[in-house]
Tab-separated table of C-alpha atoms and ligand atoms in Angstrom:
chain	number	residue	atom	x	y	z
D	167	UNK	CA	33.382	103.531	-88.884
D	168	UNK	CA	33.915	102.265	-92.406
D	169	UNK	CA	37.328	101.211	-93.741
D	170	UNK	CA	37.558	104.089	-96.249
D	171	UNK	CA	37.965	107.772	-95.312
D	172	UNK	CA	37.470	110.345	-98.048
D	173	UNK	CA	39.419	113.487	-97.102
D	174	UNK	CA	38.736	116.531	-99.250
D	175	UNK	CA	39.759	120.158	-99.481
D	176	UNK	CA	37.622	122.341	-101.712
D	177	UNK	CA	38.034	126.064	-102.301
D	178	UNK	CA	34.957	126.635	-104.467
D	179	UNK	CA	32.802	123.567	-103.884
D	180	UNK	CA	33.562	121.391	-106.918
D	181	UNK	CA	35.845	119.021	-105.055
D	182	UNK	CA	33.267	118.673	-102.298
D	183	UNK	CA	30.586	117.760	-104.835
D	184	UNK	CA	32.842	115.150	-106.419
D	185	UNK	CA	33.868	113.782	-103.001
D	186	UNK	CA	30.170	113.238	-102.238
D	187	UNK	CA	29.742	111.431	-105.548
D	188	UNK	CA	32.677	109.169	-104.669
D	189	UNK	CA	31.095	108.471	-101.288
D	190	UNK	CA	27.773	107.601	-102.959
D	191	UNK	CA	29.516	105.194	-105.339
D	192	UNK	CA	30.899	103.280	-102.346
D	193	UNK	CA	27.255	102.782	-101.275
D	194	UNK	CA	27.688	103.414	-97.567
D	195	UNK	CA	31.206	101.974	-97.389
D	196	UNK	CA	33.114	105.263	-97.056
D	197	UNK	CA	33.114	108.150	-94.567
D	198	UNK	CA	33.560	111.776	-95.677
D	199	UNK	CA	35.708	114.470	-94.014
D	200	UNK	CA	36.434	118.075	-94.948
D	201	UNK	CA	40.097	118.649	-94.054
D	202	UNK	CA	39.235	122.236	-93.122
D	203	UNK	CA	37.768	120.897	-89.864
D	204	UNK	CA	38.861	117.263	-89.429
D	205	UNK	CA	41.101	116.128	-86.581
D	206	UNK	CA	43.839	113.515	-86.832
D	207	UNK	CA	42.113	111.432	-84.165
D	208	UNK	CA	38.978	111.127	-86.315
D	209	UNK	CA	40.833	109.550	-89.210
D	210	UNK	CA	43.808	107.800	-87.595
D	211	UNK	CA	42.448	104.227	-87.716
D	212	UNK	CA	41.282	103.968	-91.316
D	213	UNK	CA	43.313	101.553	-93.478
D	214	UNK	CA	42.288	103.272	-96.731
D	215	UNK	CA	42.231	106.955	-97.598
D	216	UNK	CA	40.914	108.793	-100.636
D	217	UNK	CA	42.342	112.304	-100.888
D	218	UNK	CA	40.501	114.934	-102.923
D	219	UNK	CA	41.853	118.370	-103.723
D	220	UNK	CA	41.314	121.222	-106.110
D	221	UNK	CA	44.184	122.769	-108.033
D	222	UNK	CA	44.464	126.426	-107.114
D	223	UNK	CA	47.736	127.511	-108.646
D	224	UNK	CA	50.871	126.054	-110.156
D	225	UNK	CA	52.730	124.054	-107.534
D	226	UNK	CA	50.258	125.134	-104.856
D	227	UNK	CA	48.389	123.062	-102.329
D	228	UNK	CA	44.706	123.878	-101.889
D	229	UNK	CA	44.401	126.122	-98.796
D	230	UNK	CA	42.830	123.571	-96.452
D	231	UNK	CA	45.286	120.864	-97.497
D	232	UNK	CA	48.063	123.348	-96.863
D	233	UNK	CA	46.892	123.364	-93.253
D	234	UNK	CA	46.205	119.650	-92.868
D	235	UNK	CA	48.833	117.837	-94.949
D	236	UNK	CA	51.629	118.316	-92.376
D	237	UNK	CA	49.401	116.573	-89.779
D	238	UNK	CA	48.353	113.847	-92.180
D	239	UNK	CA	51.951	112.972	-92.987
D	240	UNK	CA	52.636	112.467	-89.263
D	241	UNK	CA	50.322	109.414	-89.344
D	242	UNK	CA	51.975	106.051	-89.709
D	243	UNK	CA	50.878	105.356	-93.276
D	244	UNK	CA	53.186	102.393	-93.921
D	245	UNK	CA	50.508	99.701	-93.916
D	246	UNK	CA	47.826	101.869	-95.499
D	247	UNK	CA	46.712	102.602	-99.036
D	248	UNK	CA	46.011	106.051	-100.416
D	249	UNK	CA	44.246	107.110	-103.632
D	250	UNK	CA	44.151	110.713	-104.839
D	251	UNK	CA	41.804	112.685	-107.073
D	252	UNK	CA	42.254	116.274	-108.162
D	253	UNK	CA	39.951	118.816	-109.710
D	254	UNK	CA	41.426	120.896	-112.496
D	255	UNK	CA	40.521	123.010	-115.500
D	256	UNK	CA	42.139	121.551	-118.607
D	257	UNK	CA	41.194	124.520	-120.828
D	258	UNK	CA	42.169	127.557	-118.730
D	259	UNK	CA	45.128	125.791	-117.097
D	260	UNK	CA	46.148	123.470	-119.891
D	261	UNK	CA	49.832	123.483	-118.986
D	262	UNK	CA	49.354	122.735	-115.282
D	263	UNK	CA	46.370	120.419	-115.380
D	264	UNK	CA	45.313	118.944	-112.008
D	265	UNK	CA	48.822	119.333	-110.643
D	266	UNK	CA	47.831	119.654	-106.998
D	267	UNK	CA	47.603	115.873	-106.731
D	268	UNK	CA	51.335	115.669	-107.504
D	269	UNK	CA	52.119	118.092	-104.677
D	270	UNK	CA	50.330	115.736	-102.268
D	271	UNK	CA	51.787	112.641	-103.926
D	272	UNK	CA	55.319	113.956	-103.463
D	273	UNK	CA	54.728	114.368	-99.716
D	274	UNK	CA	53.375	110.848	-99.117
D	275	UNK	CA	54.598	108.516	-101.879
D	276	UNK	CA	57.608	107.300	-99.902
D	277	UNK	CA	55.502	106.746	-96.767
D	278	UNK	CA	52.636	104.632	-98.082
D	279	UNK	CA	51.209	102.667	-100.987
D	280	UNK	CA	49.572	104.855	-103.612
D	281	UNK	CA	46.777	103.246	-105.638
D	282	UNK	CA	44.298	104.573	-108.204
D	283	UNK	CA	46.728	105.801	-110.874
D	284	UNK	CA	45.074	106.329	-114.273
D	285	UNK	CA	46.323	106.673	-117.871
D	286	UNK	CA	45.944	110.093	-119.491
D	287	UNK	CA	43.875	108.767	-122.369
D	288	UNK	CA	40.705	110.763	-122.912
D	289	UNK	CA	42.032	113.974	-121.351
D	290	UNK	CA	42.801	117.065	-123.447
D	291	UNK	CA	45.611	119.155	-121.978
D	292	UNK	CA	49.084	120.347	-122.914
D	293	UNK	CA	51.146	119.561	-119.848
D	294	UNK	CA	50.907	118.378	-116.272
D	295	UNK	CA	53.518	117.443	-113.711
D	296	UNK	CA	50.941	115.071	-112.197
D	297	UNK	CA	52.222	112.169	-114.325
D	298	UNK	CA	54.727	109.577	-113.151
D	299	UNK	CA	55.839	106.879	-115.599
D	300	UNK	CA	53.189	108.038	-118.059
D	301	UNK	CA	50.282	107.692	-115.609
D	302	UNK	CA	48.425	110.338	-113.639
D	303	UNK	CA	49.249	109.700	-109.965
D	304	UNK	CA	45.504	109.871	-109.281
D	305	UNK	CA	42.232	110.678	-111.010
D	306	UNK	CA	41.878	114.085	-112.671
D	307	UNK	CA	38.341	115.494	-112.786
D	308	UNK	CA	37.416	118.562	-114.821
D	309	UNK	CA	34.072	120.001	-113.749
D	310	UNK	CA	34.677	123.214	-115.699
D	311	UNK	CA	34.870	121.660	-119.171
D	312	UNK	CA	34.174	117.918	-118.989
D	313	UNK	CA	31.484	117.622	-116.302
D	314	UNK	CA	29.615	115.246	-118.595
D	315	UNK	CA	32.474	112.736	-118.218
D	316	UNK	CA	32.726	112.915	-114.423
D	317	UNK	CA	30.234	110.177	-113.588
D	318	UNK	CA	31.815	107.717	-116.015
D	319	UNK	CA	35.320	108.535	-114.764
D	320	UNK	CA	34.326	108.195	-111.122
D	321	UNK	CA	32.460	104.947	-111.672
D	322	UNK	CA	35.427	103.312	-113.389
D	323	UNK	CA	37.834	104.641	-110.756
D	324	UNK	CA	35.766	103.445	-107.807
D	325	UNK	CA	35.562	99.989	-109.395
D	326	UNK	CA	39.355	99.996	-109.650
D	327	UNK	CA	39.712	101.121	-106.027
D	328	UNK	CA	37.370	98.379	-104.818
D	329	UNK	CA	39.891	95.881	-106.214
D	330	UNK	CA	42.956	97.785	-104.958
D	331	UNK	CA	41.689	98.478	-101.434
D	332	UNK	CA	42.319	94.910	-100.209
Y	46	LIG	C1	43.209	130.806	-108.711
Y	46	LIG	C2	42.956	129.508	-109.412
Y	46	LIG	C3	44.030	128.793	-109.901
Y	46	LIG	C4	43.830	127.566	-110.585
Y	46	LIG	N1	44.907	126.880	-111.063
Y	46	LIG	C5	44.700	125.716	-111.713
Y	46	LIG	C6	45.818	124.990	-112.239
Y	46	LIG	O1	46.998	125.376	-112.134
Y	46	LIG	N2	45.552	123.814	-112.874
Y	46	LIG	C7	44.276	123.305	-113.037
Y	46	LIG	O2	44.109	122.240	-113.609
Y	46	LIG	N3	43.209	124.004	-112.548
Y	46	LIG	C8	43.391	125.179	-111.888
Y	46	LIG	N4	42.308	125.871	-111.413
Y	46	LIG	C9	40.941	125.334	-111.653
Y	46	LIG	C10	40.323	124.643	-110.448
Y	46	LIG	O3	41.139	123.584	-109.961
Y	46	LIG	C11	38.968	124.066	-110.816
Y	46	LIG	O4	38.099	125.107	-111.196
Y	46	LIG	C12	38.326	123.230	-109.719
Y	46	LIG	O5	37.133	122.637	-110.212
Y	46	LIG	C13	38.033	124.028	-108.474
Y	46	LIG	O6	37.587	123.132	-107.453
Y	46	LIG	P1	36.980	123.665	-106.088
Y	46	LIG	O7	35.665	124.315	-106.445
Y	46	LIG	O8	36.784	122.453	-105.240
Y	46	LIG	O9	37.959	124.621	-105.497
Y	46	LIG	C14	42.508	127.078	-110.745
Y	46	LIG	C15	41.424	127.812	-110.224
Y	46	LIG	C16	41.638	128.991	-109.571
Y	46	LIG	C17	40.448	129.753	-109.024
């Protein structure tokens, strides 16, 4: 078992692809779980979690996270650290960009330490409730319009997490 568990829910496959890229960037230091089939026992002992989700509607949780988030929040997360990334489409859903990460954030922010917040510089969108104090609560990734920026965004984010997961 590594110290980092990547937990993802993906309706169409993009979030899964990105979760695998995140795992690769940790070079063997992170384990990967699809929340559609994971059990609480499998992930209970990790000190660090990376949550990945797609945005599938305004204010909605991705379907598999809808099923698993109530279990996840029953874990004692007090001494743990959690980072979040969310897939979104900043062109078609420009006024609700990557908002699913805020739905998850709102459920866990008072129970744990959230890391991996990023500024919104470099993103083109009109509105998103996924910002707190001017920062995205996690990393937005747009595979529909800005797939050419994904690798650079993930590389910088994983470097930041390496420093914050201590
Ligand atoms: C029904 C539906 C609703 C969506 N709503 C949003 C949205 O509100 N905001 C957003 O940024 N992206 C939205 N998207 C775009 C997806 O989040 C995006 O395409 C993502 O890459 C899908 O990831 P997945 O393949 O892992 O499910 C929506 C997509 C679908 C199909």
